[in-house]
Tab-separated table of C-alpha atoms in Angstrom:
chain	number	residue	atom	x	y	z
S	1	MET	CA	-13.602	-151.599	301.324
S	2	ALA	CA	-15.102	-149.231	298.802
S	3	ALA	CA	-11.599	-147.529	298.351
S	4	ALA	CA	-10.099	-150.995	297.631
S	5	ALA	CA	-12.732	-151.797	294.894
S	6	ALA	CA	-12.401	-148.434	293.439
S	7	GLY	CA	-8.504	-148.987	293.421
S	8	CYS	CA	-8.992	-152.343	291.635
S	9	SER	CA	-11.161	-150.831	289.276
S	10	GLY	CA	-8.683	-148.375	288.233
S	11	VAL	CA	-5.956	-150.882	288.035
S	12	ARG	CA	-8.256	-152.858	285.496
S	13	ARG	CA	-8.850	-149.784	283.409
S	14	TRP	CA	-5.164	-149.074	283.365
S	15	ILE	CA	-4.504	-152.674	282.194
S	16	VAL	CA	-7.160	-152.324	279.432
S	17	VAL	CA	-5.809	-149.060	278.131
S	18	ALA	CA	-2.148	-150.430	278.187
S	19	HIS	CA	-3.154	-153.317	276.189
S	20	LEU	CA	-5.057	-151.210	273.545
S	21	LEU	CA	-2.015	-148.884	273.282
S	22	LEU	CA	0.336	-152.082	272.820
S	23	VAL	CA	-1.948	-153.290	270.022
S	24	ALA	CA	-2.033	-149.897	268.301
S	25	LEU	CA	1.679	-149.564	268.321
S	26	GLN	CA	2.416	-153.306	267.240
S	27	PRO	CA	4.474	-153.733	264.162
S	28	ALA	CA	2.475	-155.145	261.377
S	29	GLY	CA	5.133	-157.822	260.854
S	30	ALA	CA	4.693	-159.126	264.441
S	31	ALA	CA	2.325	-161.820	265.570
S	32	SER	CA	-0.879	-159.672	265.471
S	33	ALA	CA	-3.186	-159.751	268.652
S	34	ALA	CA	-6.411	-161.710	267.647
S	35	ALA	CA	-10.053	-160.590	267.785
S	36	LEU	CA	-13.238	-161.028	265.717
S	37	PRO	CA	-14.445	-159.693	263.447
S	38	VAL	CA	-11.588	-158.545	261.415
S	39	VAL	CA	-11.656	-157.003	257.883
S	40	ILE	CA	-8.162	-156.710	256.146
S	41	ASN	CA	-7.542	-155.273	252.574
S	42	THR	CA	-4.697	-154.593	250.550
S	43	TRP	CA	-3.251	-151.203	250.157
S	44	ALA	CA	-4.230	-147.827	251.998
S	45	PHE	CA	-7.794	-147.903	250.702
S	46	ARG	CA	-9.120	-146.544	253.638
S	47	LYS	CA	-12.687	-145.769	252.354
S	48	ALA	CA	-13.061	-149.367	251.337
S	49	ALA	CA	-12.056	-150.669	254.636
S	50	GLU	CA	-14.666	-148.079	256.524
S	51	THR	CA	-17.323	-149.204	254.155
S	52	ALA	CA	-16.804	-152.967	254.668
S	53	TRP	CA	-16.366	-152.480	258.710
S	54	GLY	CA	-19.411	-150.351	258.537
S	55	VAL	CA	-21.732	-153.055	256.948
S	56	LEU	CA	-20.507	-155.673	259.644
S	57	GLN	CA	-21.214	-153.285	262.268
S	58	LEU	CA	-24.968	-152.853	260.953
S	59	GLY	CA	-25.452	-156.798	260.999
S	60	GLY	CA	-24.521	-157.358	257.291
S	61	SER	CA	-23.054	-160.559	256.103
S	62	GLU	CA	-19.313	-161.258	255.587
S	63	LEU	CA	-20.078	-161.539	251.957
S	64	ASP	CA	-21.987	-158.034	251.981
S	65	ALA	CA	-18.959	-156.638	253.511
S	66	VAL	CA	-16.599	-157.856	250.811
S	67	GLU	CA	-19.038	-156.760	247.978
S	68	ARG	CA	-19.557	-153.359	249.644
S	69	GLY	CA	-15.861	-152.838	250.616
S	70	CYS	CA	-14.507	-153.846	247.064
S	71	GLY	CA	-17.378	-152.049	245.457
S	72	GLN	CA	-16.340	-148.764	247.216
S	73	CYS	CA	-12.889	-148.912	245.448
S	74	GLU	CA	-14.891	-149.437	241.984
S	75	ILE	CA	-16.719	-146.170	242.842
S	76	ASP	CA	-13.656	-144.263	243.980
S	77	GLN	CA	-11.509	-145.609	241.089
S	78	CYS	CA	-8.667	-146.692	243.720
S	79	ASP	CA	-5.328	-145.557	242.609
S	80	GLY	CA	-6.637	-145.702	239.031
S	81	SER	CA	-6.332	-149.424	239.250
S	82	VAL	CA	-9.597	-150.493	240.607
S	83	GLY	CA	-12.991	-149.783	238.541
S	84	TYR	CA	-13.631	-147.874	235.374
S	85	GLY	CA	-11.573	-145.023	233.646
S	86	GLY	CA	-8.292	-146.778	234.486
S	87	SER	CA	-5.569	-149.113	233.126
S	88	PRO	CA	-6.742	-148.864	229.437
S	89	ASP	CA	-5.445	-151.996	227.343
S	90	GLU	CA	-3.419	-151.527	224.118
S	91	SER	CA	-6.771	-150.934	222.318
S	92	GLY	CA	-7.482	-147.999	224.734
S	93	GLU	CA	-10.206	-149.834	226.502
S	94	THR	CA	-10.903	-150.355	230.006
S	95	THR	CA	-12.139	-153.881	231.271
S	96	LEU	CA	-12.787	-155.346	234.663
S	97	ASP	CA	-11.943	-158.547	236.823
S	98	ALA	CA	-13.405	-159.420	239.970
S	99	MET	CA	-14.118	-162.283	242.200
S	100	ILE	CA	-16.101	-163.249	245.527
S	101	MET	CA	-15.645	-166.386	247.675
S	102	ASN	CA	-17.838	-167.741	250.311
S	103	GLY	CA	-15.486	-169.764	252.662
S	104	ASN	CA	-18.495	-171.562	254.367
S	105	THR	CA	-19.817	-173.154	251.062
S	106	MET	CA	-16.225	-172.631	249.086
S	107	GLU	CA	-18.669	-171.109	246.166
S	108	VAL	CA	-17.078	-168.671	244.087
S	109	GLY	CA	-18.518	-166.001	241.599
S	110	ALA	CA	-15.972	-164.430	239.187
S	111	VAL	CA	-16.081	-162.249	236.095
S	112	ALA	CA	-13.020	-161.302	233.708
S	113	ASP	CA	-12.584	-158.980	230.927
S	114	LEU	CA	-15.878	-157.488	231.782
S	115	ARG	CA	-16.658	-154.629	229.566
S	116	TYR	CA	-19.266	-151.693	229.863
S	117	VAL	CA	-20.501	-152.678	233.452
S	118	LYS	CA	-19.043	-150.762	236.201
S	119	ASN	CA	-19.715	-152.772	239.201
S	120	ALA	CA	-17.578	-155.999	238.727
S	121	ILE	CA	-17.506	-157.171	242.281
S	122	SER	CA	-21.464	-157.208	242.339
S	123	VAL	CA	-21.475	-158.935	239.014
S	124	ALA	CA	-19.231	-161.589	240.363
S	125	ARG	CA	-21.626	-162.268	243.227
S	126	LYS	CA	-24.512	-162.490	240.831
S	127	VAL	CA	-22.464	-165.273	238.989
S	128	MET	CA	-22.197	-166.960	242.437
S	129	GLU	CA	-25.790	-166.614	243.431
S	130	TYR	CA	-27.839	-167.211	240.150
S	131	THR	CA	-25.593	-169.586	238.068
S	132	LYS	CA	-24.003	-172.988	238.702
S	133	HIS	CA	-20.758	-171.492	237.099
S	134	THR	CA	-17.655	-169.907	238.507
S	135	LEU	CA	-16.380	-167.625	236.033
S	136	LEU	CA	-17.732	-165.618	233.062
S	137	VAL	CA	-15.801	-163.755	230.836
S	138	GLY	CA	-15.701	-160.876	228.205
S	139	GLU	CA	-18.713	-159.606	226.199
S	140	SER	CA	-20.774	-162.837	227.583
S	141	ALA	CA	-20.094	-161.733	231.049
S	142	SER	CA	-21.287	-158.129	230.279
S	143	LEU	CA	-24.456	-159.568	228.672
S	144	PHE	CA	-25.344	-161.513	231.700
S	145	ALA	CA	-24.640	-158.447	233.929
S	146	VAL	CA	-27.191	-156.589	231.948
S	147	ARG	CA	-29.802	-159.504	232.368
S	148	MET	CA	-28.864	-159.162	236.099
S	149	GLY	CA	-29.934	-155.505	236.060
S	150	PHE	CA	-26.838	-153.784	235.778
S	151	PRO	CA	-26.608	-150.797	233.337
S	152	TYR	CA	-24.593	-150.804	230.137
S	153	GLU	CA	-21.892	-147.993	230.559
S	154	ASP	CA	-18.980	-146.725	228.895
S	155	LEU	CA	-15.905	-147.492	231.141
S	156	THR	CA	-13.560	-144.880	229.242
S	157	THR	CA	-12.840	-141.517	230.744
S	158	GLN	CA	-10.814	-138.487	229.348
S	159	LYS	CA	-7.996	-139.376	231.998
S	160	SER	CA	-7.927	-143.264	230.529
S	161	LEU	CA	-7.964	-141.624	226.967
S	162	LEU	CA	-4.921	-139.605	227.909
S	163	VAL	CA	-3.012	-142.214	229.327
S	164	TYR	CA	-3.650	-144.147	226.104
S	165	SER	CA	-2.686	-141.491	224.050
S	166	GLU	CA	0.654	-140.907	225.849
S	167	TRP	CA	1.392	-144.403	225.384
S	168	LEU	CA	0.863	-144.626	221.776
S	169	ASN	CA	3.253	-141.567	221.300
S	170	GLN	CA	5.916	-143.279	223.316
S	171	SER	CA	5.983	-146.084	220.617
S	172	CYS	CA	3.646	-148.239	222.896
S	173	GLN	CA	6.209	-148.633	225.714
S	174	PRO	CA	5.981	-150.607	227.798
S	175	ASN	CA	4.039	-153.328	226.478
S	176	TYR	CA	3.611	-157.204	227.033
S	177	TRP	CA	4.767	-158.757	223.922
S	178	LYS	CA	8.082	-160.600	223.511
S	179	ASN	CA	9.793	-162.646	220.674
S	180	VAL	CA	7.809	-160.934	217.909
S	181	ILE	CA	8.399	-158.704	215.099
S	182	PRO	CA	8.760	-155.936	214.534
S	183	ASP	CA	10.793	-155.499	217.819
S	184	SER	CA	8.128	-154.928	220.649
S	185	SER	CA	10.670	-152.785	222.588
S	186	LYS	CA	10.832	-150.187	219.712
S	187	SER	CA	7.582	-150.144	218.011
S	188	CYS	CA	3.618	-150.479	218.171
S	189	GLY	CA	3.415	-153.226	215.761
S	190	PRO	CA	1.106	-155.071	214.702
S	191	TYR	CA	3.367	-157.739	215.762
S	192	LYS	CA	3.651	-161.373	214.484
S	193	ARG	CA	5.650	-164.424	215.082
S	194	PRO	CA	8.965	-164.797	213.371
S	195	GLU	CA	9.973	-167.820	211.343
S	196	LYS	CA	12.768	-168.444	213.784
S	197	VAL	CA	12.252	-167.594	217.330
S	198	THR	CA	14.964	-166.446	219.598
S	199	TYR	CA	13.721	-166.461	223.011
S	200	LYS	CA	14.688	-163.690	225.533
S	201	GLU	CA	14.634	-163.638	229.319
S	202	GLU	CA	11.604	-161.877	230.546
S	203	HIS	CA	12.403	-158.462	232.267
S	204	ILE	CA	10.128	-158.485	235.111
S	205	SER	CA	11.766	-155.520	236.912
S	206	GLN	CA	11.124	-153.203	234.281
S	207	ARG	CA	7.354	-153.263	235.021
S	208	SER	CA	5.928	-150.244	237.105
S	209	PHE	CA	4.492	-151.638	240.270
S	210	HIS	CA	1.861	-148.778	239.832
S	211	ASN	CA	0.443	-151.065	236.935
S	212	HIS	CA	-0.938	-153.614	239.336
S	213	ASP	CA	-2.781	-152.302	242.515
S	214	THR	CA	-5.771	-154.698	242.858
S	215	ILE	CA	-7.970	-154.351	245.888
S	216	GLY	CA	-8.118	-157.745	247.673
S	217	MET	CA	-10.080	-158.176	250.952
S	218	VAL	CA	-10.564	-160.730	253.501
S	219	VAL	CA	-13.528	-160.393	255.956
S	220	ILE	CA	-13.959	-162.902	259.039
S	221	GLY	CA	-17.063	-162.611	261.108
S	222	GLY	CA	-17.648	-162.930	264.687
S	223	SER	CA	-18.413	-166.623	264.469
S	224	GLY	CA	-15.330	-167.212	262.107
S	225	THR	CA	-17.031	-167.265	258.785
S	226	VAL	CA	-14.617	-166.169	255.976
S	227	ALA	CA	-15.268	-164.390	252.812
S	228	SER	CA	-12.692	-162.805	250.396
S	229	GLY	CA	-13.058	-160.944	247.161
S	230	THR	CA	-11.091	-158.844	244.660
S	231	SER	CA	-11.563	-156.208	242.084
S	232	THR	CA	-9.190	-154.606	239.399
S	233	ASN	CA	-9.010	-152.965	235.952
S	234	GLY	CA	-5.923	-155.133	235.500
S	235	ALA	CA	-2.334	-154.296	234.170
S	236	VAL	CA	-2.200	-151.070	232.291
S	237	HIS	CA	-1.609	-151.526	228.351
S	238	LYS	CA	-2.290	-155.252	228.638
S	239	ILE	CA	-3.046	-157.262	225.401
S	240	PRO	CA	-6.758	-157.477	225.004
S	241	GLY	CA	-8.123	-160.555	226.516
S	242	ARG	CA	-5.601	-160.726	229.199
S	243	VAL	CA	-6.881	-162.110	232.497
S	244	GLY	CA	-4.574	-161.802	235.631
S	245	ASP	CA	-4.637	-163.552	239.114
S	246	SER	CA	-7.631	-161.405	240.560
S	247	PRO	CA	-10.620	-163.375	239.193
S	248	ILE	CA	-9.064	-166.831	239.805
S	249	ALA	CA	-9.891	-168.553	243.000
S	250	GLY	CA	-6.816	-169.453	244.963
S	251	ALA	CA	-4.554	-166.873	243.232
S	252	GLY	CA	-6.303	-163.454	243.679
S	253	SER	CA	-7.902	-164.671	246.795
S	254	TYR	CA	-9.219	-167.491	248.910
S	255	ALA	CA	-11.440	-168.151	251.728
S	256	ASP	CA	-12.026	-171.136	253.908
S	257	SER	CA	-14.125	-170.879	257.231
S	258	THR	CA	-12.010	-173.829	258.631
S	259	ALA	CA	-8.658	-172.106	258.312
S	260	GLY	CA	-8.858	-168.380	257.099
S	261	GLY	CA	-8.553	-166.096	254.086
S	262	ALA	CA	-5.831	-164.521	251.995
S	263	ALA	CA	-5.743	-162.146	248.944
S	264	ALA	CA	-2.769	-161.102	246.564
S	265	THR	CA	-1.823	-158.025	244.792
S	266	GLY	CA	0.869	-157.289	242.295
S	267	ASP	CA	2.192	-158.808	239.063
S	268	GLY	CA	-0.672	-161.138	238.380
S	269	ASP	CA	0.866	-162.671	235.340
S	270	ILE	CA	3.556	-164.056	237.736
S	271	MET	CA	1.747	-164.485	241.009
S	272	MET	CA	-1.272	-166.599	239.582
S	273	ARG	CA	1.248	-169.406	238.662
S	274	PHE	CA	1.841	-170.070	242.249
S	275	LEU	CA	-1.936	-169.779	243.721
S	276	PRO	CA	-0.305	-167.714	246.525
S	277	SER	CA	-3.883	-167.105	248.374
S	278	TYR	CA	-4.502	-170.940	248.361
S	279	GLN	CA	-1.170	-171.973	249.710
S	280	ALA	CA	-1.198	-169.097	252.352
S	281	VAL	CA	-4.683	-170.376	253.630
S	282	GLU	CA	-3.277	-173.929	253.649
S	283	TYR	CA	-0.127	-172.945	255.738
S	284	MET	CA	-2.538	-171.134	258.258
S	285	ARG	CA	-4.552	-174.522	258.285
S	286	MET	CA	-1.390	-176.230	259.489
S	287	GLY	CA	-1.261	-173.784	262.433
S	288	THR	CA	1.241	-171.460	260.776
S	289	ASP	CA	1.129	-167.818	261.984
S	290	PRO	CA	-0.651	-165.559	259.284
S	291	THR	CA	2.346	-163.315	258.964
S	292	VAL	CA	4.671	-166.258	258.451
S	293	ALA	CA	2.182	-167.932	255.873
S	294	CYS	CA	2.339	-164.718	253.886
S	295	GLN	CA	6.291	-164.637	254.128
S	296	LYS	CA	6.320	-168.314	253.100
S	297	VAL	CA	4.129	-167.493	249.841
S	298	ILE	CA	6.395	-164.675	248.922
S	299	SER	CA	9.602	-166.600	249.389
S	300	ARG	CA	8.431	-169.344	247.095
S	301	ILE	CA	7.683	-167.044	244.416
S	302	GLN	CA	11.034	-165.323	244.994
S	303	LYS	CA	12.853	-168.607	243.983
S	304	TYR	CA	11.403	-168.364	240.267
S	305	ALA	CA	10.926	-164.628	240.083
S	306	PRO	CA	13.290	-162.624	242.304
S	307	LYS	CA	12.279	-159.408	240.783
S	308	PHE	CA	8.569	-159.794	240.910
S	309	PHE	CA	6.266	-157.201	242.202
S	310	GLY	CA	3.743	-158.565	244.835
S	311	ALA	CA	2.210	-158.938	248.149
S	312	VAL	CA	-0.108	-160.896	250.336
S	313	ILE	CA	-2.431	-160.423	253.012
S	314	CYS	CA	-3.564	-163.171	255.329
S	315	ALA	CA	-6.089	-163.646	258.404
S	316	ASN	CA	-7.046	-166.777	260.237
S	317	THR	CA	-10.330	-167.742	262.008
S	318	THR	CA	-9.101	-166.400	265.221
S	319	GLY	CA	-8.581	-162.810	263.997
S	320	SER	CA	-4.903	-162.959	263.795
S	321	TYR	CA	-3.529	-161.452	260.377
S	322	GLY	CA	-0.506	-160.497	258.863
S	323	ALA	CA	1.066	-159.506	255.555
S	324	ALA	CA	4.311	-159.911	253.420
S	325	CYS	CA	5.913	-158.432	250.171
S	326	ASN	CA	8.762	-158.785	247.857
S	327	LYS	CA	11.506	-156.261	248.182
S	328	ILE	CA	12.373	-154.579	244.947
S	329	PRO	CA	13.771	-151.178	244.094
S	330	GLY	CA	10.984	-148.750	244.558
S	331	PHE	CA	8.815	-151.039	246.740
S	332	THR	CA	10.199	-151.722	250.109
S	333	GLN	CA	7.179	-151.433	252.388
S	334	PHE	CA	3.631	-152.573	251.777
S	335	HIS	CA	0.703	-150.591	253.167
S	336	PHE	CA	-2.605	-152.360	254.192
S	337	MET	CA	-5.705	-151.633	256.148
S	338	VAL	CA	-7.003	-153.572	259.158
S	339	SER	CA	-10.332	-153.079	260.914
S	340	SER	CA	-10.857	-154.917	264.264
S	341	PRO	CA	-12.487	-154.553	267.758
S	342	LEU	CA	-8.785	-153.951	269.169
S	343	LEU	CA	-8.538	-150.849	267.018
S	344	SER	CA	-10.602	-147.540	267.466
S	345	GLN	CA	-10.926	-147.071	263.654
S	346	PRO	CA	-9.884	-148.878	260.496
S	347	THR	CA	-6.089	-148.551	260.599
S	348	GLU	CA	-3.386	-148.389	258.183
S	349	GLN	CA	-0.385	-150.858	258.687
S	350	VAL	CA	2.702	-151.269	257.393
S	351	VAL	CA	5.286	-154.276	256.861
S	352	ASP	CA	8.522	-154.208	255.515
S	353	CYS	CA	9.294	-156.230	252.539
S	354	ILE	CA	11.543	-159.559	252.455
């Protein structure tokens, strides 16, 4: 009897090990195994994933995990595209965009064109918790941050100044102007509107995908509560005042505890026109698998901008997750991070672009 029990126990252990191995080796594009809680974030920003997961393991809330996870990328200046000292605009200044969303209450806090304050995601949370507004922008957002106790700091670094200087020496190429004089493809301006405008097709494919590497994060707690957030310093050499998709609810990210969460990364000027994060969550609400939901969102944008750079991550309230990206030269796979009870540690996953 004891031998039989031991044999059964051994079989059970083997089944558990086999199941975990299957999960670990599963392609990211396949229907993912479901377990809660789950943390998913764009790109291979491992430290951000570890930080967010650690917050949950210590009993922190889903919002805490999003704030700390995205905040870790701001501290680490992830890929130069998040936080201070990166992506100088065409005046040489670094500005920040961020948002955070509570999927239980549908409250959102966001900041855009934030100047002189490093902790953009934390300022966004203060907008949600201490005002009746959703989005604050520019110098006024910075003044609000200071009133909330954040230090006023220079976001410029020697590295960002060097990037700006090199851009000036290359006749300000590339830039985001079109249909202006002098010819924006050959000079730095200043530009103005010509008397007679000849519209040219936008050459989306000429933009480097390294210009748009937002961190987007979705956290779903053990009870199914969803939170999401983003943080970025935007498109390098952008026109001052430009705001992309990252701080816009439904574009940069979206969270709804009755369905799931999603976040987007890429060319925000294109992607924000389609509200991809909102659309992905609505697909999941209808029962669509997260991977398929992400793919459907990418396919919709492809119809209008086939050469756009972008990716979307999705997770539903069961803990199932997925991702999708648009295939263009130089960008054929998308790397993202997943943390789950089914994984021994935050794990980098890869999906082939469509």
